[in-house]
CSV table of C-alpha atoms in Angstrom, one decimal:
chain,number,residue,atom,x,y,z
J,803,MET,CA,6.4,13.6,-10.7
J,804,ASP,CA,4.4,17.0,-11.2
J,805,GLN,CA,2.4,14.8,-13.5
J,806,TYR,CA,1.0,12.3,-10.6
J,807,LYS,CA,-1.6,13.2,-8.1
J,808,PHE,CA,-2.7,11.3,-5.1
J,809,ILE,CA,-6.4,10.4,-4.5
J,810,LYS,CA,-7.3,9.0,-1.1
J,811,ALA,CA,-10.2,6.6,-1.4
J,812,GLU,CA,-13.5,8.4,-0.3
J,813,ASN,CA,-16.4,6.6,-1.6
J,814,ALA,CA,-17.4,3.3,-3.6
J,815,GLY,CA,-16.7,5.0,-6.9
J,816,ASP,CA,-12.9,5.9,-5.4
J,817,LEU,CA,-12.5,2.2,-4.6
J,818,GLU,CA,-14.2,0.9,-8.1
J,819,ARG,CA,-11.4,3.1,-9.7
J,820,PHE,CA,-8.7,1.3,-7.3
J,821,PHE,CA,-9.6,-2.1,-7.7
J,822,PRO,CA,-8.2,-2.9,-11.2
J,823,VAL,CA,-4.9,-1.8,-9.9
J,824,MET,CA,-4.9,-3.5,-6.9
J,825,LYS,CA,-6.4,-6.8,-8.5
J,826,GLU,CA,-2.8,-6.7,-10.3
J,827,LEU,CA,-1.3,-7.4,-6.7
J,828,ARG,CA,-3.9,-9.7,-5.0
J,829,THR,CA,-4.9,-11.5,-8.1
J,830,ASN,CA,-7.6,-14.0,-6.5
J,831,LEU,CA,-9.5,-10.7,-5.3
J,832,SER,CA,-13.1,-10.2,-6.3
J,833,PHE,CA,-14.9,-6.2,-6.3
J,834,ASP,CA,-17.6,-7.6,-3.7
J,835,ASN,CA,-14.6,-9.1,-1.8
J,836,PHE,CA,-12.6,-6.2,-2.0
J,837,LEU,CA,-15.3,-3.7,-0.7
J,838,ASN,CA,-16.1,-5.9,1.8
J,839,THR,CA,-12.5,-6.0,3.1
J,840,TYR,CA,-11.8,-2.3,2.6
J,841,GLU,CA,-15.1,-1.4,4.8
J,842,LYS,CA,-14.1,-3.6,7.7
J,843,ALA,CA,-10.4,-2.7,7.8
J,844,HIS,CA,-10.9,1.1,7.1
J,845,LEU,CA,-13.5,0.8,10.2
J,846,HIS,CA,-11.7,-1.5,12.4
J,847,ASP,CA,-8.2,-0.7,11.8
J,848,GLY,CA,-8.3,2.6,10.2
J,849,TYR,CA,-7.2,1.3,6.8
J,850,GLU,CA,-6.8,3.5,4.2
J,851,ILE,CA,-6.1,3.5,0.3
J,852,LEU,CA,-4.4,5.9,-1.8
J,853,GLY,CA,-4.1,6.2,-5.2
J,854,VAL,CA,-1.4,7.7,-8.1
J,855,GLU,CA,-3.6,9.1,-11.0
J,856,ALA,CA,-2.0,10.0,-14.3
J,857,GLU,CA,-3.8,10.5,-18.0
J,858,ASN,CA,-7.1,10.6,-15.9
J,859,LYS,CA,-6.5,7.0,-14.7
J,860,ILE,CA,-5.2,5.2,-11.4
J,861,ILE,CA,-2.1,3.9,-11.9
J,862,ALA,CA,-0.7,3.1,-8.7
J,863,VAL,CA,-2.2,2.2,-5.2
J,864,MET,CA,-0.5,1.9,-1.4
J,865,GLY,CA,-3.1,0.8,1.4
J,866,TYR,CA,-1.8,1.4,4.7
J,867,ARG,CA,-2.8,1.4,8.4
J,868,ILE,CA,-1.1,3.1,11.3
J,869,LEU,CA,-0.3,0.3,13.8
J,870,TYR,CA,0.9,0.9,17.3
J,871,ASP,CA,3.2,-2.1,19.5
J,872,PHE,CA,6.0,-2.8,21.9
J,873,VAL,CA,8.6,-3.2,19.3
J,874,HIS,CA,7.6,-0.5,16.7
J,875,GLY,CA,5.8,2.1,18.7
J,876,LYS,CA,3.5,3.8,16.5
J,877,HIS,CA,4.2,3.5,12.9
J,878,ILE,CA,3.0,3.1,9.9
J,879,TYR,CA,2.3,-0.6,8.0
J,880,ILE,CA,1.9,-1.1,4.5
J,881,ASP,CA,-0.3,-3.9,3.3
J,882,ASP,CA,-0.2,-3.3,-0.4
J,883,LEU,CA,1.7,-1.3,-2.6
J,884,VAL,CA,1.6,-1.8,-6.7
J,885,THR,CA,2.0,-0.3,-9.6
J,886,THR,CA,0.6,-0.8,-13.2
J,887,GLU,CA,2.4,-2.9,-15.3
J,888,LYS,CA,2.3,-0.2,-18.3
J,889,PHE,CA,3.6,2.1,-15.3
J,890,ARG,CA,6.3,-0.1,-13.5
J,891,SER,CA,10.1,1.7,-13.6
J,892,ARG,CA,9.1,5.0,-13.2
J,893,GLY,CA,9.5,5.8,-9.6
J,894,ILE,CA,5.9,5.6,-9.0
J,895,GLY,CA,6.9,3.0,-6.1
J,896,ALA,CA,9.7,5.2,-4.8
J,897,LEU,CA,7.4,8.6,-4.5
J,898,PHE,CA,4.8,6.3,-2.5
J,899,LEU,CA,7.4,5.3,-0.2
J,900,LYS,CA,8.3,9.2,0.6
J,901,HIS,CA,4.6,9.9,0.8
J,902,ALA,CA,4.1,6.9,3.3
J,903,GLU,CA,7.2,9.0,5.2
J,904,LYS,CA,5.6,12.1,4.9
J,905,ILE,CA,2.0,10.5,6.8
J,906,ALA,CA,4.2,8.7,9.1
J,907,LYS,CA,5.7,12.4,10.0
J,908,ASP,CA,2.5,14.0,10.5
J,909,HIS,CA,0.9,11.7,12.6
J,910,ASN,CA,4.3,11.8,14.9
J,911,CYS,CA,5.4,7.9,13.9
J,912,SER,CA,8.5,6.2,14.7
J,913,GLY,CA,8.7,4.3,11.5
J,914,LEU,CA,7.6,2.1,8.7
J,915,ARG,CA,7.4,-1.2,7.9
J,916,LEU,CA,5.8,-3.8,5.4
J,917,CYS,CA,5.9,-7.1,4.1
J,918,THR,CA,7.1,-8.9,1.0
J,919,GLY,CA,6.9,-12.7,-0.3
J,920,VAL,CA,9.9,-14.1,0.0
J,921,GLU,CA,10.1,-15.3,-3.5
J,922,ASN,CA,9.6,-11.3,-4.4
J,923,GLU,CA,13.3,-10.7,-5.8
J,924,SER,CA,12.3,-7.7,-7.7
J,925,GLY,CA,10.2,-6.1,-4.5
J,926,LYS,CA,13.2,-7.1,-2.2
J,927,LYS,CA,16.1,-5.2,-4.4
J,928,PHE,CA,13.5,-2.6,-4.9
J,929,TYR,CA,12.9,-1.7,-1.4
J,930,GLU,CA,16.5,-2.2,-0.6
J,931,SER,CA,17.3,0.6,-3.6
J,932,GLN,CA,15.0,3.1,-1.3
J,933,GLN,CA,17.3,2.1,1.8
J,934,TRP,CA,14.9,0.1,3.3
J,935,LYS,CA,16.3,-2.8,5.5
J,936,MET,CA,15.2,-6.5,5.7
J,937,ARG,CA,14.6,-6.9,9.4
J,938,ALA,CA,12.4,-10.1,10.1
J,939,VAL,CA,10.9,-13.6,8.6
J,940,VAL,CA,7.2,-13.6,9.0
J,941,TYR,CA,5.5,-17.0,9.6
J,942,LYS,CA,2.2,-17.8,8.7
J,943,LYS,CA,-0.1,-20.4,9.7
J,944,LYS,CA,-3.8,-21.4,8.6
J,945,ILE,CA,-6.5,-22.2,10.6
J,946,GLY,CA,-9.0,-24.0,9.4
């Protein structure tokens, strides 16, 4: 895995490099909406985006926040995790999850959590293969 390098989004140029990968996960996302959402989430929630670089290209991204609540205490919440189709099944997702564990430990977090769609069978199998446990069902309701 030495051929992979982690990069934290620090500026608009980094975000521009990360966007095509994020768009593979969030297919309806425009670049303007990506920038706007990142700026607000970063400012208000401490949202960060990391990329993995290989062959001078970003091949995977992970967006996360440090959250506090009564159920989980201080923890890392992974909002986004995607590897470009060309680089899938090469261990990069597992590498990212291990890196997220390191971030959690470095910030004295009690754990990590994420959500995936109920129809995402391959994602669920992947997380379970990484010793993540399915612990909840999420309900959503749109307003307006």
